[in-house]
């Protein structure tokens, strides 16, 4: 018996040999002047093509329906960047005076993101603050070698403002700006954050107790008591213990106006971001941010400090309410400080912080004058756009509906915020399943200040390799490694154990262990700078 041969190819039947070849030879060659392979081979090929097509189609459908669009489409997309800003050029030389407890950490994150994305150079501290609470000195900037020797683009870490020294570091066309907050709300936050640090707060039973008679607890000679009186005035570089007078207050206001081109107001954060965006000529996404370093609030219904909650406080309160529900209402191990105030006590705090109260009132008026010039209706439209964009990015980037969560609930330890005092500082978790580009972009939005500074420091000052010595001898490390926290290759302190609210370089027991190392390092730097200056003729 002859073996069976297939007479089919792609559904077409070959006629028996000799019947049609003579009548239609062209047709036969069109089908192929050779015998096809077995039928199973063609069927397998068709199934493979069908599966590949179906897989490609399903992938396309999945990508279109996914909540995580490609990074280039999600961030800085032209159709969500707000009204055009005209022909202005973006500012890239920026000095932000990071005042305490004013949402300034959120603003600094915005500067960190913009600078990192555009490859700008930061004037970073050798520790985590620029010599605070001492008046700023240019040699506190890591890598500073003298006026105009190196170009820096952005400065924003905590300092006590000293413009002559800042001008040694920053270019002449630098845009200076800062932020203020109602001194009553600022004192509430300071009391919660620095209660274990400032002696004046530590002695008081509650914020109301302190407000009733602040002089009973306040001693200007004790370290860290500057947190307890006229903290804004102090951060702007002025004498916060001076007795209030109208003339002194007006002179201080004038000094701030001459130094800074824009003063933001914490209570109107979104409106501040709109004004800042237009002043800097930046796209909308550059000023969209999530509240960072927000403290845990009491659950709704508890004793509180009064009205005027910002969107940041409301978000934090919602997170705490959810957390309490999860724990079954168990109280924290250490009770948070009592921040409740009567109207009379709030007025006493304004009197105690009279210099700050004058600054706040003056720049609050200026702020709303800027809003009127901008246009109230236009402002409302752009604030709505900013909030919608924030909500959109929160849905894409954040777990838990975008609400901040307690640090110990954040799985990634690298983005847990530093904890200070008895009040918990909240952070965020990233949405799982993001692509690599979106993950990195979202991470920039929520990375805490200390960790972000370390990331930028590592990029700007790559850690030198250790030099291996002879056998039996310890390796010789660099004089100063990344982050300013290493001398001779040995860490000066573990940042996870920084004392609550301590100043720059505080050690695990609250002592100033960084000071001696910094003095040694500065001496070396100064000697090196002088040698270079002598060689190049840049300094006299």
Coordinates of C-alpha atoms in Angstrom, one line a residue:
X1 CA 0.0 0.0 0.0
X2 CA 1.3 3.5 -0.9
X3 CA 1.8 5.9 2.0
X4 CA -0.8 8.6 2.3
X5 CA 0.2 12.0 1.1
X6 CA -1.5 15.3 2.0
X7 CA -3.3 17.1 -0.8
X8 CA -4.0 20.2 1.2
X9 CA -2.2 23.4 1.9
X10 CA -3.8 26.4 3.7
X11 CA -7.2 24.8 2.9
X12 CA -6.6 24.4 -0.8
X13 CA -6.9 20.9 -2.4
X14 CA -4.4 19.7 -5.0
X15 CA -6.1 18.1 -8.0
X16 CA -5.0 14.5 -8.8
X17 CA -1.9 14.3 -10.9
X18 CA -2.4 14.9 -14.6
X19 CA -6.0 16.3 -14.4
X20 CA -5.4 20.1 -14.4
X21 CA -1.7 20.6 -14.8
X22 CA -1.8 20.8 -18.5
X23 CA -4.9 23.1 -18.4
X24 CA -3.6 25.6 -15.8
X25 CA 0.2 25.3 -15.2
X26 CA 0.4 29.0 -14.0
X27 CA -2.1 28.3 -11.2
X28 CA -0.2 25.3 -10.1
X29 CA 3.1 27.2 -9.9
X30 CA 1.2 30.0 -8.1
X31 CA 0.4 27.5 -5.4
X32 CA 4.0 26.3 -5.3
X33 CA 5.7 23.9 -7.6
X34 CA 6.7 21.7 -4.6
X35 CA 4.9 19.4 -2.2
X36 CA 4.1 21.0 1.2
X37 CA 5.0 19.4 4.5
X38 CA 2.8 17.3 6.6
X39 CA -0.6 18.7 7.8
X40 CA 0.3 18.6 11.5
X41 CA 3.2 21.0 10.8
X42 CA 1.0 23.6 9.2
X43 CA -1.6 23.3 12.0
X44 CA 1.1 23.8 14.6
X45 CA 2.3 26.9 12.8
X46 CA -1.2 28.4 12.7
X47 CA -1.7 27.7 16.4
X48 CA 1.6 29.4 17.2
X49 CA 0.8 32.5 15.2
X50 CA -2.7 32.6 16.8
X51 CA -1.2 32.4 20.3
X52 CA 1.4 35.1 19.6
X53 CA -1.2 37.4 18.2
X54 CA -3.5 36.8 21.1
X55 CA -0.7 37.4 23.6
X56 CA 0.2 40.7 22.0
X57 CA -3.4 41.8 21.9
X58 CA -3.9 40.9 25.6
X59 CA -0.7 42.8 26.5
X60 CA -1.9 45.9 24.7
X61 CA -5.3 45.7 26.4
X62 CA -3.6 45.3 29.8
X63 CA -1.3 48.2 29.3
X64 CA -4.2 50.4 28.3
X65 CA -6.2 49.5 31.3
X66 CA -3.3 49.6 33.8
X67 CA -3.3 52.3 36.5
X68 CA 0.5 52.6 36.1
X69 CA 1.1 54.3 32.7
X70 CA 4.6 54.7 31.4
X71 CA 6.7 57.2 33.4
X72 CA 7.2 59.5 30.4
X73 CA 3.4 59.7 30.1
X74 CA 2.7 60.0 33.8
X75 CA 5.2 62.7 34.9
X76 CA 5.6 66.0 33.1
X77 CA 3.1 65.2 30.5
X78 CA 2.4 68.4 28.6
X79 CA -1.4 68.1 28.9
X80 CA -1.4 68.2 32.7
X81 CA 1.2 70.9 33.4
X82 CA -1.2 73.8 33.7
X83 CA -1.5 77.0 31.7
X84 CA 1.6 78.0 29.7
X85 CA 4.0 80.3 31.5
X86 CA 5.1 82.3 28.4
X87 CA 8.7 82.8 27.4
X88 CA 10.2 82.8 30.9
X89 CA 13.2 80.7 31.7
X90 CA 13.2 78.3 34.7
X91 CA 15.2 79.4 37.7
X92 CA 18.0 77.0 38.6
X93 CA 19.8 79.0 41.2
X94 CA 17.8 78.8 44.4
X95 CA 18.2 79.5 48.1
X96 CA 15.4 78.3 50.3
X97 CA 15.6 79.2 54.0
X98 CA 14.2 76.1 55.6
X99 CA 12.4 77.4 58.7
X100 CA 11.3 75.0 61.4
X101 CA 7.8 73.4 61.6
X102 CA 6.4 75.2 58.6
X103 CA 6.0 72.4 56.0
X104 CA 9.6 73.3 54.9
X105 CA 10.6 69.6 54.6
X106 CA 7.9 69.2 51.9
X107 CA 9.3 72.2 50.0
X108 CA 12.9 70.9 50.3
X109 CA 11.7 67.6 48.8
X110 CA 10.5 69.6 45.8
X111 CA 13.9 71.2 45.4
X112 CA 15.7 67.9 45.8
X113 CA 13.6 66.4 43.1
X114 CA 14.0 69.3 40.7
X115 CA 17.7 69.4 41.2
X116 CA 18.3 65.7 40.9
X117 CA 16.2 65.5 37.7
X118 CA 18.1 68.4 36.1
X119 CA 21.6 67.4 37.3
X120 CA 22.1 70.5 39.5
X121 CA 24.7 70.9 42.2
X122 CA 23.5 71.2 45.8
X123 CA 25.2 73.2 48.6
X124 CA 24.9 70.3 51.1
X125 CA 25.9 70.2 54.7
X126 CA 28.7 68.0 56.1
X127 CA 26.1 66.6 58.5
X128 CA 22.4 67.2 58.0
X129 CA 22.1 70.9 58.9
X130 CA 24.3 73.8 57.9
X131 CA 25.8 74.6 61.3
X132 CA 22.4 75.1 63.0
X133 CA 21.8 76.7 65.5
X134 CA 24.9 78.7 64.9
X135 CA 24.7 81.5 62.3
X136 CA 25.6 80.1 58.9
X137 CA 29.2 80.0 57.8
X138 CA 30.1 79.2 54.2
X139 CA 32.6 76.6 55.3
X140 CA 29.7 74.5 56.6
X141 CA 29.0 73.6 52.9
X142 CA 30.6 70.4 51.9
X143 CA 33.1 70.9 49.1
X144 CA 33.2 74.7 49.6
X145 CA 36.7 76.0 48.7
X146 CA 36.2 79.8 48.8
X147 CA 34.0 82.4 47.0
X148 CA 33.4 81.6 43.3
X149 CA 35.7 78.6 43.3
X150 CA 32.8 76.2 42.7
X151 CA 29.3 76.8 41.4
X152 CA 26.4 75.7 43.5
X153 CA 22.8 75.7 42.2
X154 CA 20.5 74.9 45.2
X155 CA 20.8 75.5 48.9
X156 CA 18.0 74.5 51.3
X157 CA 19.0 72.6 54.4
X158 CA 18.3 74.0 57.9
X159 CA 20.5 77.0 58.7
X160 CA 20.3 80.2 60.8
X161 CA 20.3 82.7 58.0
X162 CA 23.4 84.8 57.4
X163 CA 23.2 86.4 54.0
X164 CA 26.9 87.6 53.6
X165 CA 28.0 84.1 54.1
X166 CA 25.3 82.6 51.8
X167 CA 26.4 85.0 49.1
X168 CA 29.9 83.5 49.2
X169 CA 28.4 80.2 48.2
X170 CA 25.5 81.0 45.8
X171 CA 25.6 82.9 42.5
X172 CA 24.5 86.5 42.2
X173 CA 21.3 85.7 40.3
X174 CA 20.0 83.3 43.1
X175 CA 16.3 83.4 43.8
X176 CA 15.8 83.6 47.6
X177 CA 12.6 82.4 49.2
X178 CA 11.3 81.1 52.5
X179 CA 8.1 80.2 54.4
X180 CA 6.3 81.3 57.6
X181 CA 3.6 80.0 59.8
X182 CA 1.2 81.3 62.4
X183 CA 3.4 81.3 65.6
X184 CA 0.6 79.6 67.7
X185 CA 0.4 76.7 65.3
X186 CA 4.2 76.7 65.0
X187 CA 4.6 76.6 68.8
X188 CA 2.1 73.7 69.0
X189 CA 4.2 71.7 66.5
X190 CA 7.5 72.7 68.2
X191 CA 6.2 71.7 71.6
X192 CA 5.2 68.2 70.2
X193 CA 8.5 67.7 68.3
X194 CA 11.0 69.3 70.7
X195 CA 9.4 68.6 74.1
X196 CA 12.2 66.3 75.1
X197 CA 14.9 68.6 73.8
X198 CA 14.0 72.2 74.8
X199 CA 14.3 72.6 78.6
X200 CA 11.5 75.2 78.6
X201 CA 9.1 72.7 77.0
X202 CA 10.3 69.7 79.0
X203 CA 9.5 71.4 82.3
X204 CA 6.0 72.3 81.3
X205 CA 3.2 69.8 81.9
X206 CA 1.3 70.8 78.8
X207 CA 1.4 73.5 76.1
X208 CA -1.4 75.3 77.9
X209 CA 0.7 75.3 81.1
X210 CA 3.6 76.7 79.2
X211 CA 1.4 79.4 77.5
X212 CA 0.0 80.6 80.9
X213 CA 3.5 81.6 82.2
X214 CA 6.3 81.0 79.7
X215 CA 8.9 83.0 81.6
X216 CA 8.5 80.5 84.5
X217 CA 10.0 77.8 82.2
X218 CA 12.2 79.8 79.8
X219 CA 15.9 80.4 80.4
X220 CA 17.5 82.0 77.3
X221 CA 21.0 80.7 78.4
X222 CA 20.0 77.0 78.0
X223 CA 20.8 75.2 74.8
X224 CA 17.8 74.4 72.5
X225 CA 15.5 76.9 74.2
X226 CA 15.5 78.9 71.0
X227 CA 12.8 76.4 69.9
X228 CA 10.5 77.9 72.5
X229 CA 10.4 81.6 71.6
X230 CA 10.3 83.5 68.3
X231 CA 11.6 80.6 66.3
X232 CA 11.0 82.3 62.9
X233 CA 12.9 85.4 64.0
X234 CA 15.7 83.2 65.2
X235 CA 15.9 81.2 61.9
X236 CA 16.0 84.5 59.9
X237 CA 19.2 85.3 61.8
X238 CA 17.9 87.9 64.3
X239 CA 17.9 88.1 68.1
X240 CA 14.8 86.2 69.2
X241 CA 15.2 87.3 72.8
X242 CA 15.0 91.0 72.1
X243 CA 12.2 92.9 73.7
X244 CA 9.5 93.7 71.3
X245 CA 9.1 97.2 70.0
X246 CA 7.4 98.5 66.8
X247 CA 10.6 99.9 65.5
X248 CA 12.5 96.7 66.0
X249 CA 9.8 94.6 64.4
X250 CA 9.7 96.9 61.3
X251 CA 13.4 96.8 60.9
X252 CA 13.4 93.0 61.0
X253 CA 10.6 92.9 58.5
X254 CA 12.5 95.2 56.2
X255 CA 15.7 93.0 56.4
X256 CA 13.7 89.9 55.4
X257 CA 12.0 91.8 52.5
X258 CA 15.4 92.9 51.2
X259 CA 16.9 89.4 51.4
X260 CA 14.0 87.3 50.0
X261 CA 12.0 87.7 46.8
X262 CA 9.1 85.5 48.0
X263 CA 7.7 84.5 51.4
X264 CA 5.3 81.6 51.3
X265 CA 2.6 80.9 54.0
X266 CA 2.3 77.4 55.4
X267 CA -1.5 77.7 56.1
X268 CA -2.0 78.4 52.4
X269 CA 0.4 75.8 51.0
X270 CA -1.3 75.1 47.7
X271 CA -1.7 78.8 46.9
X272 CA 2.0 79.2 47.8
X273 CA 3.0 76.5 45.4
X274 CA 1.1 78.3 42.6
X275 CA 2.8 81.5 43.2
X276 CA 6.2 79.8 43.5
X277 CA 5.6 77.8 40.3
X278 CA 5.0 81.1 38.4
X279 CA 7.9 82.9 40.1
X280 CA 10.3 80.1 39.2
X281 CA 8.8 79.3 35.7
X282 CA 8.5 75.6 36.6
X283 CA 6.0 73.0 35.3
X284 CA 3.2 71.9 37.6
X285 CA 4.6 68.5 38.4
X286 CA 7.7 70.2 39.9
X287 CA 5.6 71.7 42.7
X288 CA 3.2 68.8 43.3
X289 CA 4.2 67.1 46.5
X290 CA 2.9 65.0 49.4
X291 CA 3.2 66.2 53.0
X292 CA 6.4 65.0 54.5
X293 CA 7.5 65.0 58.1
X294 CA 3.9 65.4 59.2
X295 CA 3.3 64.4 62.8
X296 CA 0.6 62.0 64.1
X297 CA -2.5 63.9 65.1
X298 CA -5.0 62.8 67.8
X299 CA -8.0 60.9 66.4
X300 CA -11.0 63.1 65.6
X301 CA -13.0 64.0 68.7
X302 CA -10.0 64.2 71.0
X303 CA -8.7 67.3 72.6
X304 CA -6.9 69.4 70.0
X305 CA -5.3 72.7 69.5
X306 CA -8.1 74.5 67.7
X307 CA -9.2 75.1 64.2
X308 CA -7.4 75.9 61.0
X309 CA -6.3 72.4 60.0
X310 CA -4.4 72.2 56.8
X311 CA -4.8 69.4 54.2
X312 CA -1.6 67.9 55.7
X313 CA -3.0 67.8 59.2
X314 CA -6.3 66.3 57.9
X315 CA -4.5 63.6 56.0
X316 CA -2.4 62.7 59.1
X317 CA -5.5 62.7 61.3
X318 CA -7.2 60.3 58.9
X319 CA -4.2 58.0 59.0
X320 CA -4.2 57.9 62.8
X321 CA -7.9 57.2 63.0
X322 CA -7.4 54.2 60.7
X323 CA -4.4 53.0 62.6
X324 CA -6.2 53.2 66.0
X325 CA -9.0 51.2 64.4
X326 CA -6.6 48.5 63.3
X327 CA -5.1 48.2 66.8
X328 CA -8.5 48.0 68.4
X329 CA -8.0 51.4 70.1
X330 CA -5.0 50.5 72.1
X331 CA -3.3 53.7 73.4
X332 CA 0.4 54.3 72.5
X333 CA 3.0 53.3 75.0
X334 CA 4.0 57.0 75.6
X335 CA 1.2 59.5 75.7
X336 CA 1.6 62.4 73.3
X337 CA 1.9 65.9 74.9
X338 CA -1.3 67.8 75.6
X339 CA -1.5 70.5 73.0
X340 CA -4.9 71.8 73.9
X341 CA -5.2 75.6 74.2
X342 CA -7.9 78.0 75.3
X343 CA -8.5 81.2 73.2
X344 CA -6.8 83.2 76.0
X345 CA -3.8 80.9 76.0
X346 CA -3.5 81.2 72.2
X347 CA -3.4 85.0 72.7
X348 CA -0.7 84.7 75.3
X349 CA 1.4 82.7 72.9
X350 CA 1.1 85.5 70.3
X351 CA 2.3 87.9 72.9
X352 CA 5.2 85.6 73.9
X353 CA 6.2 85.3 70.2
X354 CA 5.4 88.9 69.4
X355 CA 8.3 89.3 66.9
X356 CA 7.2 86.2 65.0
X357 CA 3.6 87.4 65.1
X358 CA 4.6 90.6 63.5
X359 CA 6.5 88.8 60.8
X360 CA 3.6 86.4 60.1
X361 CA 1.0 89.2 59.9
X362 CA 3.2 91.3 57.6
X363 CA 4.0 88.5 55.1
X364 CA 0.5 87.1 55.3
X365 CA -0.7 90.5 54.0
X366 CA 2.0 90.6 51.3
X367 CA 1.0 87.1 50.3
X368 CA -2.6 88.0 49.7
X369 CA -1.5 91.1 47.8
X370 CA 0.4 88.8 45.5
X371 CA -2.7 86.6 45.1
X372 CA -4.8 89.6 44.2
X373 CA -2.3 90.6 41.6
X374 CA -2.2 87.1 40.3
X375 CA -6.0 87.0 40.1
X376 CA -8.3 85.3 42.7
X377 CA -10.3 83.4 40.0
X378 CA -7.1 82.3 38.2
X379 CA -5.7 81.2 41.6
X380 CA -8.7 79.1 42.4
X381 CA -8.4 77.4 39.0
X382 CA -4.7 76.6 39.4
X383 CA -5.2 75.4 43.0
X384 CA -7.9 73.0 41.8
X385 CA -5.5 71.8 39.0
X386 CA -2.7 71.3 41.5
X387 CA -4.9 69.3 43.9
X388 CA -6.3 67.1 41.1
X389 CA -2.8 66.4 39.9
X390 CA -1.7 65.5 43.5
X391 CA -4.7 63.1 43.9
X392 CA -3.9 61.5 40.5
X393 CA -0.2 60.9 41.5
X394 CA -1.3 59.6 44.9
X395 CA -3.6 57.0 43.3
X396 CA -0.7 55.9 41.1
X397 CA 2.2 56.1 43.5
X398 CA 0.9 55.4 47.0
X399 CA -0.7 52.5 48.9
X400 CA -3.4 53.0 51.6
X401 CA -5.3 55.4 49.4
X402 CA -2.5 57.9 49.6
X403 CA -2.8 58.4 53.3
X404 CA 0.4 58.7 55.4
X405 CA 1.1 55.8 57.7
X406 CA 3.2 55.2 60.9
X407 CA 6.8 54.5 60.2
X408 CA 6.9 51.0 61.6
X409 CA 4.2 50.0 59.1
X410 CA 6.3 51.0 56.1
X411 CA 7.9 47.8 54.7
X412 CA 10.8 49.5 53.0
X413 CA 13.0 50.6 55.9
X414 CA 14.9 52.9 53.6
X415 CA 12.0 55.3 53.4
X416 CA 10.9 55.3 57.0
X417 CA 10.9 58.9 58.3
X418 CA 13.2 59.8 61.2
X419 CA 11.4 59.8 64.6
X420 CA 11.8 62.6 67.1
X421 CA 10.1 63.1 70.4
X422 CA 7.0 61.2 71.6
X423 CA 4.9 62.2 68.6
X424 CA 5.2 59.8 65.7
X425 CA 6.3 61.1 62.3
X426 CA 4.3 59.6 59.4
X427 CA 5.5 58.4 56.0
X428 CA 4.2 56.7 52.9
X429 CA 4.3 53.3 51.2
X430 CA 4.7 52.9 47.4
X431 CA 2.0 51.1 45.4
X432 CA 3.2 47.6 44.5
X433 CA 3.6 46.5 40.9
X434 CA 5.0 49.8 39.4
X435 CA 7.4 49.7 36.6
X436 CA 11.0 50.7 37.3
X437 CA 10.8 54.2 35.9
X438 CA 7.5 55.0 37.7
X439 CA 8.9 53.5 41.0
X440 CA 11.9 55.8 40.9
X441 CA 9.8 58.9 40.1
X442 CA 7.3 58.1 42.8
X443 CA 10.0 57.3 45.3
X444 CA 11.4 60.9 44.8
X445 CA 8.0 62.2 45.9
X446 CA 8.0 60.4 49.3
X447 CA 11.7 59.9 50.1
X448 CA 12.3 61.4 53.6
X449 CA 14.7 64.3 54.0
X450 CA 17.6 62.5 55.7
X451 CA 17.6 59.7 53.2
X452 CA 17.3 62.0 50.2
X453 CA 20.2 64.1 51.4
X454 CA 22.3 60.9 51.6
X455 CA 21.3 59.9 48.1
X456 CA 22.3 63.3 46.7
X457 CA 25.5 63.4 48.8
X458 CA 26.5 60.0 47.4
X459 CA 26.0 61.2 43.8
X460 CA 27.8 64.5 44.4
X461 CA 30.6 63.1 46.5
X462 CA 31.2 59.4 45.6
X463 CA 32.9 57.6 48.5
X464 CA 36.6 57.1 47.8
X465 CA 38.0 53.5 47.9
X466 CA 39.8 52.5 51.0
X467 CA 43.6 52.2 50.6
X468 CA 45.0 48.8 51.6
X469 CA 48.1 49.1 53.8
X470 CA 50.8 46.5 54.5
X471 CA 49.7 43.2 56.1
X472 CA 48.7 43.5 59.7
X473 CA 47.9 47.3 59.4
X474 CA 44.4 48.7 59.4
X475 CA 43.1 50.0 56.1
X476 CA 43.5 53.8 55.7
X477 CA 40.2 55.5 54.9
X478 CA 39.5 58.9 53.3
X479 CA 39.5 62.0 55.5
X480 CA 35.8 62.5 55.0
X481 CA 33.4 60.1 53.2
X482 CA 29.9 60.4 51.9
X483 CA 27.4 62.3 54.0
X484 CA 29.9 63.9 56.2
X485 CA 29.4 61.2 58.8
X486 CA 32.7 59.4 58.4
X487 CA 36.2 60.5 59.5
X488 CA 39.1 58.2 58.7
X489 CA 36.6 55.6 57.4
X490 CA 34.8 55.3 60.7
X491 CA 31.2 56.5 61.2
X492 CA 30.8 59.3 63.8
X493 CA 27.2 58.3 64.6
X494 CA 24.4 56.2 63.4
X495 CA 21.7 58.4 62.1
X496 CA 19.0 56.0 63.3
X497 CA 20.1 56.9 66.8
X498 CA 20.2 60.7 66.4
X499 CA 18.7 62.2 69.6
X500 CA 15.3 63.8 69.3
X501 CA 15.5 67.2 67.8
X502 CA 19.2 67.6 68.4
X503 CA 21.3 69.9 66.3
X504 CA 23.8 69.0 63.6
X505 CA 26.1 66.2 64.4
X506 CA 24.7 65.2 67.8
X507 CA 25.8 61.9 69.1
X508 CA 23.8 59.0 70.5
X509 CA 23.8 60.4 74.0
X510 CA 23.0 64.0 73.0
X511 CA 26.6 65.2 73.1
X512 CA 28.2 67.1 70.3
X513 CA 30.4 64.3 69.0
X514 CA 30.6 65.8 65.5
X515 CA 32.2 69.0 66.6
X516 CA 35.7 67.8 67.1
X517 CA 35.7 65.8 63.8
X518 CA 34.3 68.8 61.9
X519 CA 36.9 71.1 63.4
X520 CA 39.7 68.7 62.3
X521 CA 38.2 68.4 58.9
X522 CA 37.6 72.1 58.5
X523 CA 41.2 72.7 59.4
X524 CA 42.4 70.4 56.7
X525 CA 39.9 72.0 54.2
X526 CA 41.1 75.5 55.1
X527 CA 44.7 74.5 54.7
X528 CA 44.0 72.9 51.3
X529 CA 42.0 75.9 50.2
X530 CA 44.8 78.3 51.1
X531 CA 47.4 76.2 49.3
X532 CA 45.2 76.2 46.2
X533 CA 44.5 79.9 46.5
X534 CA 48.1 80.6 46.8
X535 CA 48.9 78.6 43.7
X536 CA 46.0 80.0 41.6
X537 CA 46.0 83.6 43.0
X538 CA 42.2 83.4 43.7
X539 CA 42.3 84.4 47.4
X540 CA 44.3 87.0 49.2

